Structure formats: structure tokens, C-alpha cells
Tab-separated table of C-alpha atoms and ligand atoms in Angstrom:
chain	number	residue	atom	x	y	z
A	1	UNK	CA	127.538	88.176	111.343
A	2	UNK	CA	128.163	91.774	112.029
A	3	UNK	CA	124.336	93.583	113.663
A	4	UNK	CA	123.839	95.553	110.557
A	5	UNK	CA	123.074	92.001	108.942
A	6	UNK	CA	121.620	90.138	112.210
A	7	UNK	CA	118.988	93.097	111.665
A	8	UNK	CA	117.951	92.430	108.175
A	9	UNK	CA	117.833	88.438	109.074
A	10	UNK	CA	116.152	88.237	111.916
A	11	UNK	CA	115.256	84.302	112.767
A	12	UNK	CA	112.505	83.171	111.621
A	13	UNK	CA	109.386	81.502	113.920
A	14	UNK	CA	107.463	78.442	112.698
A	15	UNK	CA	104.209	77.625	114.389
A	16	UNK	CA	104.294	73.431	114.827
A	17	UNK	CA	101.764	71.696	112.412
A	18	UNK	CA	98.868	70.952	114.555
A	19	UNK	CA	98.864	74.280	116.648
A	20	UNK	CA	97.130	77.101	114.115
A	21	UNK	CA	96.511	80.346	115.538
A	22	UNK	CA	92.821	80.851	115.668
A	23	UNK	CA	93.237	84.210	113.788
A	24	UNK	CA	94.653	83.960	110.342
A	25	UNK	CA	98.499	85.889	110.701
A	26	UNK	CA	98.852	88.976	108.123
A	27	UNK	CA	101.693	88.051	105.878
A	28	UNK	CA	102.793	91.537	105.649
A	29	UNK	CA	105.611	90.975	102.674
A	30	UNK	CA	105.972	92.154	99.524
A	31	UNK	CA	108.315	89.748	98.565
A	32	UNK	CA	108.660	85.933	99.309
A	33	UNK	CA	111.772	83.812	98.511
A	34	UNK	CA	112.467	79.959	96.859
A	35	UNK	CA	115.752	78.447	97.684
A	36	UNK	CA	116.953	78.426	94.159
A	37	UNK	CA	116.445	80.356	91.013
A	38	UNK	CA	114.893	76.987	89.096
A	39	UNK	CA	112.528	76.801	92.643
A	40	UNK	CA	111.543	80.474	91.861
A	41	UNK	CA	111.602	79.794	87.744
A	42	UNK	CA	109.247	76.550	89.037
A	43	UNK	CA	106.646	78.334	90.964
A	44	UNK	CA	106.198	81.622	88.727
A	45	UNK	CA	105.023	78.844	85.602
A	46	UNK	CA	102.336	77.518	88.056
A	47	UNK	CA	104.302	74.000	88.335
A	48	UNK	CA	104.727	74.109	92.308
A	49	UNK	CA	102.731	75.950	94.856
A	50	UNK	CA	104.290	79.307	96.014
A	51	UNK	CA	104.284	82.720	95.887
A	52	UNK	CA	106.543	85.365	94.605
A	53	UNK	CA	105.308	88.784	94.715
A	54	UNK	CA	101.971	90.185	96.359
A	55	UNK	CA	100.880	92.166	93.328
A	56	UNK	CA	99.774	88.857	92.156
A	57	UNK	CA	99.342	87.053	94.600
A	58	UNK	CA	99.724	87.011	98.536
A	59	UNK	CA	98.621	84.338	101.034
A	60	UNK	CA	96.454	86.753	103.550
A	61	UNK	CA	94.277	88.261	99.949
A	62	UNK	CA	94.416	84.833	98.899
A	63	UNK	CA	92.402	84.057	102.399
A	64	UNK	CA	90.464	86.514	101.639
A	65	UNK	CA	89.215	85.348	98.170
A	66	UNK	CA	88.897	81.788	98.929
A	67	UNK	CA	86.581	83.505	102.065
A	68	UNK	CA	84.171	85.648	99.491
A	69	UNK	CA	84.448	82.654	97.200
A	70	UNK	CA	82.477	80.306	99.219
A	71	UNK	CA	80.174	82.949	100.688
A	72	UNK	CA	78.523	84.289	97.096
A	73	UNK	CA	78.447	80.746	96.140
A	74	UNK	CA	81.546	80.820	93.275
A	75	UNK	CA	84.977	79.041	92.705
A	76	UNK	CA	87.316	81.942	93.120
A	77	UNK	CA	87.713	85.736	93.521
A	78	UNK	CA	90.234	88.506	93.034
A	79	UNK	CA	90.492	91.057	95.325
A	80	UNK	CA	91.682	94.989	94.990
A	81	UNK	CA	91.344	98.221	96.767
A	82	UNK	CA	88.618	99.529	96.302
A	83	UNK	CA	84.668	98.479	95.025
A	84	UNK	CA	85.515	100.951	92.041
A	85	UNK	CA	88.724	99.377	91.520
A	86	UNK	CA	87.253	95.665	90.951
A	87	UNK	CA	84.473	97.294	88.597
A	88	UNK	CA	87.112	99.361	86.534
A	89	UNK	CA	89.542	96.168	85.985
A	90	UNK	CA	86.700	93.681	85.066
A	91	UNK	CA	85.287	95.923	82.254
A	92	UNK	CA	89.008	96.651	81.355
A	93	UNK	CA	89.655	93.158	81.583
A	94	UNK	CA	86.802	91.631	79.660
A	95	UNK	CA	85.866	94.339	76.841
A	96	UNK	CA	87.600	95.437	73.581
A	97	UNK	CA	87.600	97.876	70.954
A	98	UNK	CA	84.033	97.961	69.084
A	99	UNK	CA	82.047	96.225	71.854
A	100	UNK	CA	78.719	96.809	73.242
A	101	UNK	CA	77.626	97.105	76.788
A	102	UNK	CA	74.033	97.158	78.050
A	103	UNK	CA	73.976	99.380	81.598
A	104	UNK	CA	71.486	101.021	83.317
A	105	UNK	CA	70.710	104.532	85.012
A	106	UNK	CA	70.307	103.421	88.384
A	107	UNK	CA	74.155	102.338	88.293
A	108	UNK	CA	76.269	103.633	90.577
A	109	UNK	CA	77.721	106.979	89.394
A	110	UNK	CA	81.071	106.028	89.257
A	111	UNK	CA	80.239	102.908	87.037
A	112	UNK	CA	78.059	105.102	84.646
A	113	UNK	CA	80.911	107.356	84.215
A	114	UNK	CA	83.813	104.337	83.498
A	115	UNK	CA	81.303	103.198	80.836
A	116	UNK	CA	80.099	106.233	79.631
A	117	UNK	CA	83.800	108.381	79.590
A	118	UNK	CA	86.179	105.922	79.884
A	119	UNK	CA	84.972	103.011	78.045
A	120	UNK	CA	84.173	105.133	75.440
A	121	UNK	CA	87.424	106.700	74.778
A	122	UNK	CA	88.322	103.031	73.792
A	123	UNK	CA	85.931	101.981	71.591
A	124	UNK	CA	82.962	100.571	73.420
A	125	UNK	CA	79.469	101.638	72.908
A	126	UNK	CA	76.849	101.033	75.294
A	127	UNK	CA	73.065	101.524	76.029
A	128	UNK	CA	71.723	102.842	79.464
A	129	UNK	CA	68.457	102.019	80.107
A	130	UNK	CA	65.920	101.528	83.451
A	131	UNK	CA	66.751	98.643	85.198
A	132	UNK	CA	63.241	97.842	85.396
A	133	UNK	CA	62.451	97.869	81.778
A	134	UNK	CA	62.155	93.927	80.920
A	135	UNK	CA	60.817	95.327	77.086
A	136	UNK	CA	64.013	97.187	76.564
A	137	UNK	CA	65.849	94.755	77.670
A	138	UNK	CA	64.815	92.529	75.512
A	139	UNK	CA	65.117	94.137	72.768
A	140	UNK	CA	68.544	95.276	72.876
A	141	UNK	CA	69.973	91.959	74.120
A	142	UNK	CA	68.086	90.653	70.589
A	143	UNK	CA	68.536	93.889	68.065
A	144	UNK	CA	72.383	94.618	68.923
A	145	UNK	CA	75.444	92.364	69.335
A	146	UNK	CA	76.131	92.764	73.379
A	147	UNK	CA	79.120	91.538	74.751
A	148	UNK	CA	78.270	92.760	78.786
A	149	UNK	CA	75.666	93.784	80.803
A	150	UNK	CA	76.213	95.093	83.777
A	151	UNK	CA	74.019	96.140	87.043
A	152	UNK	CA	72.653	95.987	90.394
A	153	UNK	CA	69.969	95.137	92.296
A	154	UNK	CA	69.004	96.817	95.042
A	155	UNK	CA	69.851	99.973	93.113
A	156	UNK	CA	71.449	103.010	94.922
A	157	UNK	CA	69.808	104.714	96.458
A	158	UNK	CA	65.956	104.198	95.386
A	159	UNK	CA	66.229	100.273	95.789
A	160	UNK	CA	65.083	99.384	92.201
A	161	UNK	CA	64.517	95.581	91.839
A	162	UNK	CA	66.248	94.115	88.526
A	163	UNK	CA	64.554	90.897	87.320
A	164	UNK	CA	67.633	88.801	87.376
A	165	UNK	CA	66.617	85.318	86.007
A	166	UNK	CA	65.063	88.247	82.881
A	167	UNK	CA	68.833	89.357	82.643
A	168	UNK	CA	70.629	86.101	82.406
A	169	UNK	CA	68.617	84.330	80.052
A	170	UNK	CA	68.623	86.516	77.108
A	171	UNK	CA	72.212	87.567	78.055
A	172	UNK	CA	73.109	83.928	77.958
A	173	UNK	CA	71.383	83.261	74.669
A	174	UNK	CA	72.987	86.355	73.378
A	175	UNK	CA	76.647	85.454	74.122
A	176	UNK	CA	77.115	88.899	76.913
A	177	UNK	CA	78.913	88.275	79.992
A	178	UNK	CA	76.661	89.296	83.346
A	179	UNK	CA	78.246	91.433	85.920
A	180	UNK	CA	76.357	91.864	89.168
A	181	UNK	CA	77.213	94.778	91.044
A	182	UNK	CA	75.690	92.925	94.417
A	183	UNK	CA	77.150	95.298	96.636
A	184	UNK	CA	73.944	96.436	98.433
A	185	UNK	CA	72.659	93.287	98.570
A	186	UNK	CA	75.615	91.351	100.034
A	187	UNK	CA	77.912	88.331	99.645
A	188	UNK	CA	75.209	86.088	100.656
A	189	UNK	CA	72.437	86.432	98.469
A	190	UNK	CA	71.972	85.940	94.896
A	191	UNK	CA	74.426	82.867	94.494
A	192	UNK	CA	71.634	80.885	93.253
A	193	UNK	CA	71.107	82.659	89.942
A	194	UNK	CA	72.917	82.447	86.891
A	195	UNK	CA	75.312	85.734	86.795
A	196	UNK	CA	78.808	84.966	85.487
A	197	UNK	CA	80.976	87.639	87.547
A	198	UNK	CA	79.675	89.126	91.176
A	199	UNK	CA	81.400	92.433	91.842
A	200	UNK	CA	81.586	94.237	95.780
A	201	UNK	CA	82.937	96.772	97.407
A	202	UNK	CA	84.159	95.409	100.438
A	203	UNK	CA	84.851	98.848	102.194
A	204	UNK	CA	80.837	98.496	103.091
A	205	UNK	CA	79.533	95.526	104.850
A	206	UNK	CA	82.145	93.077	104.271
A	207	UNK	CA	84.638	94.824	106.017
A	208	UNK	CA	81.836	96.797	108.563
A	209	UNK	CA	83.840	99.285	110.193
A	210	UNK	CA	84.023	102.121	107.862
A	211	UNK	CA	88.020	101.696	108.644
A	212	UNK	CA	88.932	99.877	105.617
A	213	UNK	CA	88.328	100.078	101.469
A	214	UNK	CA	88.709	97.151	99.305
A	215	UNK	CA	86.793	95.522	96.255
A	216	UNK	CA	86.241	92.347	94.444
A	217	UNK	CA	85.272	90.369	91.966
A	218	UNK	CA	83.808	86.517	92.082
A	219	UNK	CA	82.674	83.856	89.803
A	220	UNK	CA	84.063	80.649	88.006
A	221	UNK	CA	87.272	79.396	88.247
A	222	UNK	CA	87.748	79.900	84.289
A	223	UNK	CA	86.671	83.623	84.452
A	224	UNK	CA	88.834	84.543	87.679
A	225	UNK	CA	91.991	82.899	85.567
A	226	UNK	CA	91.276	85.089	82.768
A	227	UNK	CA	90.808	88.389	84.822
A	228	UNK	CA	93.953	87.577	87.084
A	229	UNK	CA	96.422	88.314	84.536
A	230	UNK	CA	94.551	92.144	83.729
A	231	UNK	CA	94.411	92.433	87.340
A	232	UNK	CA	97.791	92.217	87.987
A	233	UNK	CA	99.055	94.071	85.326
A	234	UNK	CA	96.670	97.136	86.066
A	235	UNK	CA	97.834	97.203	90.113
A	236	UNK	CA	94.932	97.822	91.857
A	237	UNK	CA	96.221	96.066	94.704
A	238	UNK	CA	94.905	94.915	98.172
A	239	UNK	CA	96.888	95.340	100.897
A	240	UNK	CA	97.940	92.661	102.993
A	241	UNK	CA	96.665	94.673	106.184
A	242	UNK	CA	93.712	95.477	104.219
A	243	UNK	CA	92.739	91.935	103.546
A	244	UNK	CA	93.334	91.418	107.475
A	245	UNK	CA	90.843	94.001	108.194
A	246	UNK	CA	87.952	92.711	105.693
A	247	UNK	CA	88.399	88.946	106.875
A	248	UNK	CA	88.163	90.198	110.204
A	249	UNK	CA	85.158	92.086	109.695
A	250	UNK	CA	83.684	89.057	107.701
A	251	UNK	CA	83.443	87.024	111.123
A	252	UNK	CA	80.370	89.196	112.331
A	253	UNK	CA	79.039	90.777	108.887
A	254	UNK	CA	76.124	88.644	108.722
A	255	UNK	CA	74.918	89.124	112.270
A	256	UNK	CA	75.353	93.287	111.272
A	257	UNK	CA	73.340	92.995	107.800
A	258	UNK	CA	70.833	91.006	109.233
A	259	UNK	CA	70.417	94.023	112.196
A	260	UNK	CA	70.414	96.398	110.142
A	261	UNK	CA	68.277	94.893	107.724
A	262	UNK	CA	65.363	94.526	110.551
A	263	UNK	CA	66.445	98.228	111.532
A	264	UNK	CA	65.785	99.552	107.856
A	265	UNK	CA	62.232	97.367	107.939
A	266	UNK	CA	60.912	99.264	111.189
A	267	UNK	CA	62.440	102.958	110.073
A	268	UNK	CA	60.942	102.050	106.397
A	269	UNK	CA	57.536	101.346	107.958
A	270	UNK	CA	57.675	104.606	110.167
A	271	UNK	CA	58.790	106.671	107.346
A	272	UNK	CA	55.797	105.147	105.840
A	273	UNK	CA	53.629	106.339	107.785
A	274	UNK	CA	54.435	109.755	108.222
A	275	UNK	CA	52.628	112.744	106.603
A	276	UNK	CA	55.651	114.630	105.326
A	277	UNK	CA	56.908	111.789	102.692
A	278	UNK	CA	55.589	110.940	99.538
A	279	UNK	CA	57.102	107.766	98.971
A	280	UNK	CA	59.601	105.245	100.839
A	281	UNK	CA	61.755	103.324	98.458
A	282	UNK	CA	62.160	100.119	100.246
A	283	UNK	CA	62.003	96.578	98.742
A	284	UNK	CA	60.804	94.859	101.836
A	285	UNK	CA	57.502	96.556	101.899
A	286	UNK	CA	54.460	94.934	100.675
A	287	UNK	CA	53.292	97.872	98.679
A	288	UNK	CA	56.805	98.475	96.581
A	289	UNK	CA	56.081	98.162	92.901
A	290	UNK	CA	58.729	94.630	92.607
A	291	UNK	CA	58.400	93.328	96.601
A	292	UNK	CA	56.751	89.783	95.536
A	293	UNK	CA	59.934	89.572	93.004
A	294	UNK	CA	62.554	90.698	95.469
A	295	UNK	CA	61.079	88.577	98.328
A	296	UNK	CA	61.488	85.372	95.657
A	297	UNK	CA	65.146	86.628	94.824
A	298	UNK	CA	66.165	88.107	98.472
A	299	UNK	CA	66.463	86.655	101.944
A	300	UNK	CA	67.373	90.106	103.056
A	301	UNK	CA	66.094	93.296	101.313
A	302	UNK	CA	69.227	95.468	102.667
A	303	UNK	CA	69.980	98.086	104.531
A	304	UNK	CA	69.334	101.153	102.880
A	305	UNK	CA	65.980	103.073	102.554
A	306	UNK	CA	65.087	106.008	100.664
A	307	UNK	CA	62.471	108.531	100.614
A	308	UNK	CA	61.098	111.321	98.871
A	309	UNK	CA	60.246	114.356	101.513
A	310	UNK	CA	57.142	116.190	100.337
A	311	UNK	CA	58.839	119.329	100.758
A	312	UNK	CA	61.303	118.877	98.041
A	313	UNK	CA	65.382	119.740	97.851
A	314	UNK	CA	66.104	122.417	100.290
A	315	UNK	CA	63.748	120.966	102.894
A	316	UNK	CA	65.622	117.908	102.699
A	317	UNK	CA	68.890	119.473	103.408
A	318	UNK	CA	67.634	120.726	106.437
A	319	UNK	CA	66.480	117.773	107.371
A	320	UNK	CA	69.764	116.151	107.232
A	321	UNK	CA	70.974	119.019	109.307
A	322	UNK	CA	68.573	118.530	111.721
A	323	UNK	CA	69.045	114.793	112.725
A	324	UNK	CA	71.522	114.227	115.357
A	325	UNK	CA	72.496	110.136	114.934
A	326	UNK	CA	72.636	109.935	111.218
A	327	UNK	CA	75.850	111.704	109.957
A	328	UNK	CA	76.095	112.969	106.604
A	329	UNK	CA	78.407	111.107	104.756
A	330	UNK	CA	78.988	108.515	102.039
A	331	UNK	CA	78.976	105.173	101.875
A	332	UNK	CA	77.271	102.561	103.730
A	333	UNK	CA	77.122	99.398	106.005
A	334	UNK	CA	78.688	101.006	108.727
A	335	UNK	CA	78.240	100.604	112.620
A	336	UNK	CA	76.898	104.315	112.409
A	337	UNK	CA	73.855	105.496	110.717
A	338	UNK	CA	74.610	107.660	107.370
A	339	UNK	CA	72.344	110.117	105.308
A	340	UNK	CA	72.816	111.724	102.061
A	341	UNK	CA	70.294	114.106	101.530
A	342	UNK	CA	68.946	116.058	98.341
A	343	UNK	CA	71.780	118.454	97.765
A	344	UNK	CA	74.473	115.791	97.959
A	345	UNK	CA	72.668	113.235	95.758
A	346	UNK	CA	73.741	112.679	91.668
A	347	UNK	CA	72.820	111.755	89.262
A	348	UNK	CA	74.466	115.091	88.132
A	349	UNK	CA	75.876	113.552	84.963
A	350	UNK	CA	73.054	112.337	83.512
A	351	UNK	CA	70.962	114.190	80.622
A	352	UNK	CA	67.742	115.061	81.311
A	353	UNK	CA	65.399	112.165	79.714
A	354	UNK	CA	67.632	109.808	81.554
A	355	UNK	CA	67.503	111.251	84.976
A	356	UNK	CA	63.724	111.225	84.606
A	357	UNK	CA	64.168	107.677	84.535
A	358	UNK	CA	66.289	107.182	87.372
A	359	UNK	CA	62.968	107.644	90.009
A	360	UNK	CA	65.164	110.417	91.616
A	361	UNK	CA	62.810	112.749	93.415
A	362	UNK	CA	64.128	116.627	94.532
A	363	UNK	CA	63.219	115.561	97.945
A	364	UNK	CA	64.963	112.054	97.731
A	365	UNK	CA	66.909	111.344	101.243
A	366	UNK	CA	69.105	108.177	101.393
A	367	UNK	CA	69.400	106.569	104.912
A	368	UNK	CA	71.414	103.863	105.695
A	369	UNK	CA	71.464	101.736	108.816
A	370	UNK	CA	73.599	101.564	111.043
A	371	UNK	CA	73.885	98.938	114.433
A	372	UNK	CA	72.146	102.171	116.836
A	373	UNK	CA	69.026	100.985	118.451
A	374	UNK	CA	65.923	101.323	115.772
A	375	UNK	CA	63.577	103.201	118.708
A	376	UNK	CA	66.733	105.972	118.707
A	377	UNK	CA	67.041	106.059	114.793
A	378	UNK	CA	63.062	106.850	114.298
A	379	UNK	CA	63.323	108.948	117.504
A	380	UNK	CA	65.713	110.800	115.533
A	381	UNK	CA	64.207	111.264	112.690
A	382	UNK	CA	60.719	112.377	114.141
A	383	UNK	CA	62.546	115.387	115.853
A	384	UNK	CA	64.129	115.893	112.689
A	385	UNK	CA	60.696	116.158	110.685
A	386	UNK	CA	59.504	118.665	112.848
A	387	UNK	CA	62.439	121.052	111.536
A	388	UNK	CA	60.972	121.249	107.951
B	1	PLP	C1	76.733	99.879	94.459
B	1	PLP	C2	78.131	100.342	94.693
B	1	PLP	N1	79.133	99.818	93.952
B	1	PLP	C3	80.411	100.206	94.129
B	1	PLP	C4	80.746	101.161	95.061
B	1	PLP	C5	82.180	101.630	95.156
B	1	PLP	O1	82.857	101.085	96.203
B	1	PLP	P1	84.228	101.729	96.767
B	1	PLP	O2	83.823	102.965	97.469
B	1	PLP	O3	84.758	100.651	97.636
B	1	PLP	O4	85.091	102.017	95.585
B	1	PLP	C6	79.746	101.738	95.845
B	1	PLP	C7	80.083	102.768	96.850
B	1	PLP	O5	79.215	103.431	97.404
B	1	PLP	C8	78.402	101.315	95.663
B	1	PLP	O6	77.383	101.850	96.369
């Protein structure tokens, strides 16, 4: 063969059976060949094991799923680039002209708008309620045909508590698919219930490192087959790399959310304490309003922890400004501590008797931990309360 051609088919390496790297390789292809076409025609109809082409399928994202799988507690996953990615192709890929959704205003943004825009450019109707209202709840999952409900617990950022076992019940006995966004509470809790689809963003703790974006979605092995096709044919992705990244960063994440999980405890009891706040939104405190109901669904209460500054908006701006560890940016689960304070919080697109609802404050400040020492953090922020 002449170079030009040695170049494009270079030999190939096969590690013996019996000597696995201890890191799982990135299989960096697009594309990946059968010997013959009735090989190929073989393993796209699902009658030999295989792979063709990495939009649907690709043996380092396939890791990857199998990975989140078994750590929420489900069959199988899908994975795609971003949190907001796996949330827009579920609803996309389970909901039709003429349904409803039940949602709530605690929601993240994003997945307010997809429902509330989107959604409804197609056809589907939904009600937003609180997250907390068990009544309401009720009532709409009996009064009006409901074919998903969708939500989170811990909210972001003022760590609401939804009543999950509430949720799946009457869902269940009302025919609506549950979708969990469990992002703030991680892969590892809230297997034990009885939600049909689990949906992350694994840019935050899954992946760690605030290097890498990714999303997915997890439950049974019938619902992943039915979402696989939409998944595909919508393109949302993950790259190979990407998937590399996350499983990597899935080898320490539950040492990291358990440290900053006992970092948000002691900076949630300082804040507390402190004459300048109002109120500290925190689930692992005794005194917030659904602790004994988070401590029976949680292990872990998370990482974040919000609080309303007595002071109000501007005050909390210059708070933010003030503190010297915490940056100010989005996100979360990082290795470095994050604040969003008043002036960059939504939510914007809400009318006014639903933000009242969202327990949004002028002075709310989001914090969320990151893997500093705890006595720096609250050193931190007690230099920065003396600036407002
Ligand atoms: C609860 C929740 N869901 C989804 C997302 C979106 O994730 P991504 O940024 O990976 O799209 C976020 C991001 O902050 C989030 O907080």
C-alpha cells in the first residue's frame, strides 16, 4: 500500500482477554464497521450485538448508562449533552398533542419555560402549582386527565421538599408518567420510591469538575426502549470524550456530595445563627417546615443552601461582591464554592401570583458547596456580612 492509505489504516491493537485496562478506553469513533453488509443489516435489526453509529449508540455512553443505571437503582439510561437536553427529549418523547402536564413553580427555569412555551406551541396544557401543595395535587391528578407530572425535590434554589410517595400514588392511579428531576439530590438517593423516569444533569455532581456538561435520563428497561428511538432522532448527543469525563468523575462523586453535604450542614447552621438573615432554606435542619419528611426520603439533604438576607436585593448583591471564595456563577456541585445572589436569581418569567408562591425572597442568596474547608467558607462569609 502506498502511505496515503497506510495512514488511513493504521493497524489495529487488541488488548488479550484477561488483561483489561483498569480505566475504561474512550472509543472515540463515530463510525464502527461489520465485515459484511448482511453483518451490518444483522446488527442494525437488534439480531447480533454491535454497534453502528454513535448517535445511537456508542460503547463508552453505553458505559456510562449501564454506570447511572445501577447507581439510581433502574434497568437502563440514555445519556445526552446536557441536563436540559435529557429533560427536553423525554417530554418530547413521551407527550402528544392535547395532553396534560402537572408541573410546579419551583421547577427549574428552563423546564418551566419547555412546558410553558414550547410544549405549548404543540398542544399540551399544563398546571403549575407549589410543590408543596398535597391538596392541589390531589385534586388535579383526580379533576383533569394528566398524562405527566414532572418535578424535583430538593427544589432550586429554596430546597422545597416534594412528598414523593403523595406524587406517585395518585399519579399511578391516574395513568401520568412521573419524571423526577433528582438532580440536586443525586444519583443515589430516591431509588427506593416509585418514580417511572429519573432525569440529571450530569454537568453537576456526576461529572464534579465543572469541565464537562451532559444529561440523562433513567428508569425501566421498557421506558428507556421507548425514549431511545426519540432520542436518537432528536440528536442531543453525548460525546464519547464527554462520557469519559462523567464516568471518570463518577469514581469519587460520592465521597464529594457527601463533603459537601456536611459542608452545607455547618454553613446552614452558621447562617442560622446570624442576625442579618431571616431565614435559611435548608432541608437538613430540624426547624425546616418538611425536615422529618426529607430525613425519611433523604440520606443526604444536598449541597445547596439558601437564605433570605434581611436587607433585601441590593444588599445581597453586595454581598456576593464582597465574599472572596464563593464565585458568582451558575451551576453547582463543583470543587469550588458558587453563589448566585438576588440580582441574578429568576424566576423572571413567572406572573406575579405564581412567583409569590415560589418562597423567593428579594434578599434570597443561593450558595452552593464546594470541597474548600467549611471553617474558610463561614470565614468567608462572616467578612462578607460585615459589608452590608
Ligand atoms: C435542577 C436542575 N435541572 C436541570 C439543570 C440543567 O442542567 P444542564 O445545565 O446540564 O443543562 C439544572 C442546572 O442548573 C438544574 O439545577
Amino acid at each position: 500500500m502506498k502511505l496515503k492509505t497506510t495512514l488511513v489504516h493504521p493497524p489495529q491493537v487488541q488488548v488479550p482477554p484477561g488483561n483489561p485496562p483498569l480505566v475504561a478506553p474512550i472509543h472515540q469513533s463515530v463510525k464502527f464497521e461489520h465485515d459484511t453488509v448482511a453483518g451490518t443489516l444483522a446488527a442494525l435489526r437488534g439480531e447480533k450485538e454491535g454497534y453502528f453509529y454513535s448517535r445511537s449508540r456508542n460503547p463508552t455512553t453505553q458505559l456510562l448508562e449501564q454506570t447511572l443505571a445501577g447507581v439510581q437503582g433502574r434497568e437502563d439510561a440514555i445519556v445526552c449533552a446536557s441536563g436540559v437536553g435529557a429533560i427536553a427529549q423525554a417530554l418530547f418523547g413521551l407527550l402528544k398533542a392535547g395532553d396534560h402536564v402537572l408541573c410546579f413553580v419551583e421547577t427549574y427555569a428552563p423546564t418551566r419555560s419547555l412546558i410553558r412555551r414550547q410544549l405549548a406551541r404543540f398542544g399540551v396544557s399544563h398546571t403549575m402549582l407549589s410543590v408543596e401543595d398535597n391538596a392541589g395535587i390531589e385534586r388535579v391528578l383526580r379533576d383533569t386527565p394528566t398524562a405527566l407530572v414532572i418535578f424535583e425535590s430538593p427544589t432550586n434554589p429554596v430546597n422545597r421538599i416534594a412528598d414523593i410517595a403523595h406524587i406517585t400514588r395518585l399519579a399511578r392511579a391516574a395513568g401520568a408518567v412521573t419524571v423526577l428531576d433528582n438532580t440536586l439530590a443525586g444519583l443515589h438517593q430516591h431509588g427506593d420510591t416509585d418514580i417511572d423516569l429519573f432525569v440529571h444533569s450530569l454537568t453537576k455532581y456526576a461529572s464534579g469538575h465543572g469541565d464537562v456538561m451532559g444529561g440523562a435520563v433513567i428508569g425501566a428497561r421498557a421506558l428507556i426502549a421507548r425514549l431511545r428511538p426519540e432520542f436518537t432522532h432528536f440528536g442531543g448527543t453525548l460525546d464519547p470524550h464527554a462520557a469519559w469525563l462523567i464516568q471518570r468523575g463518577l469514581k469519587t462523586y460520592l465521597l464529594r456530595y457527601e463533603a459537601q453535604c456536611q459542608t452545607a450542614f455547618e454553613v446552614a447552621r452558621f447562617l442560622a445563627g446570624h442576625p442579618k438573615v431571616v431565614r435559611v432554606h435548608y432541608a437538613g435542619l430540624p426547624d425546616h417546615p418538611r425536615h422529618a419528611l426529607a430525613a425519611r426520603q433523604m440520606t443526604h439533604f444536598g449541597t445547596v443552601v439558601s437564605f433570605d438576607l434581611r436587607a433585601g436585593r441590593a444588599a445581597g448583591d453586595r454581598f456576593a461582591d464582597a465574599l472572596k471564595l464563593f464565585a458568582i456563577a451558575a451551576s453547582m456541585g463543583s470543587p469550588e464554592s458558587l453563589v448566585i445572589p438576588p440580582g441574578l436569581m429568576g424566576p423572571y418569567d413567572l406572573p406575579a401570583e405564581l412567583l409569590a408562591l415560589s418562597g423567593l425572597d428579594p434578599g434570597t442568596v443561593r450558595l452552593s458547596m464546594g470541597l474548600e474547608d467549611a471553617d474558610d467558607l463561614i470565614a468567608d462569609l462572616e467578612q462578607a456580612f460585615t459589608q452590608v
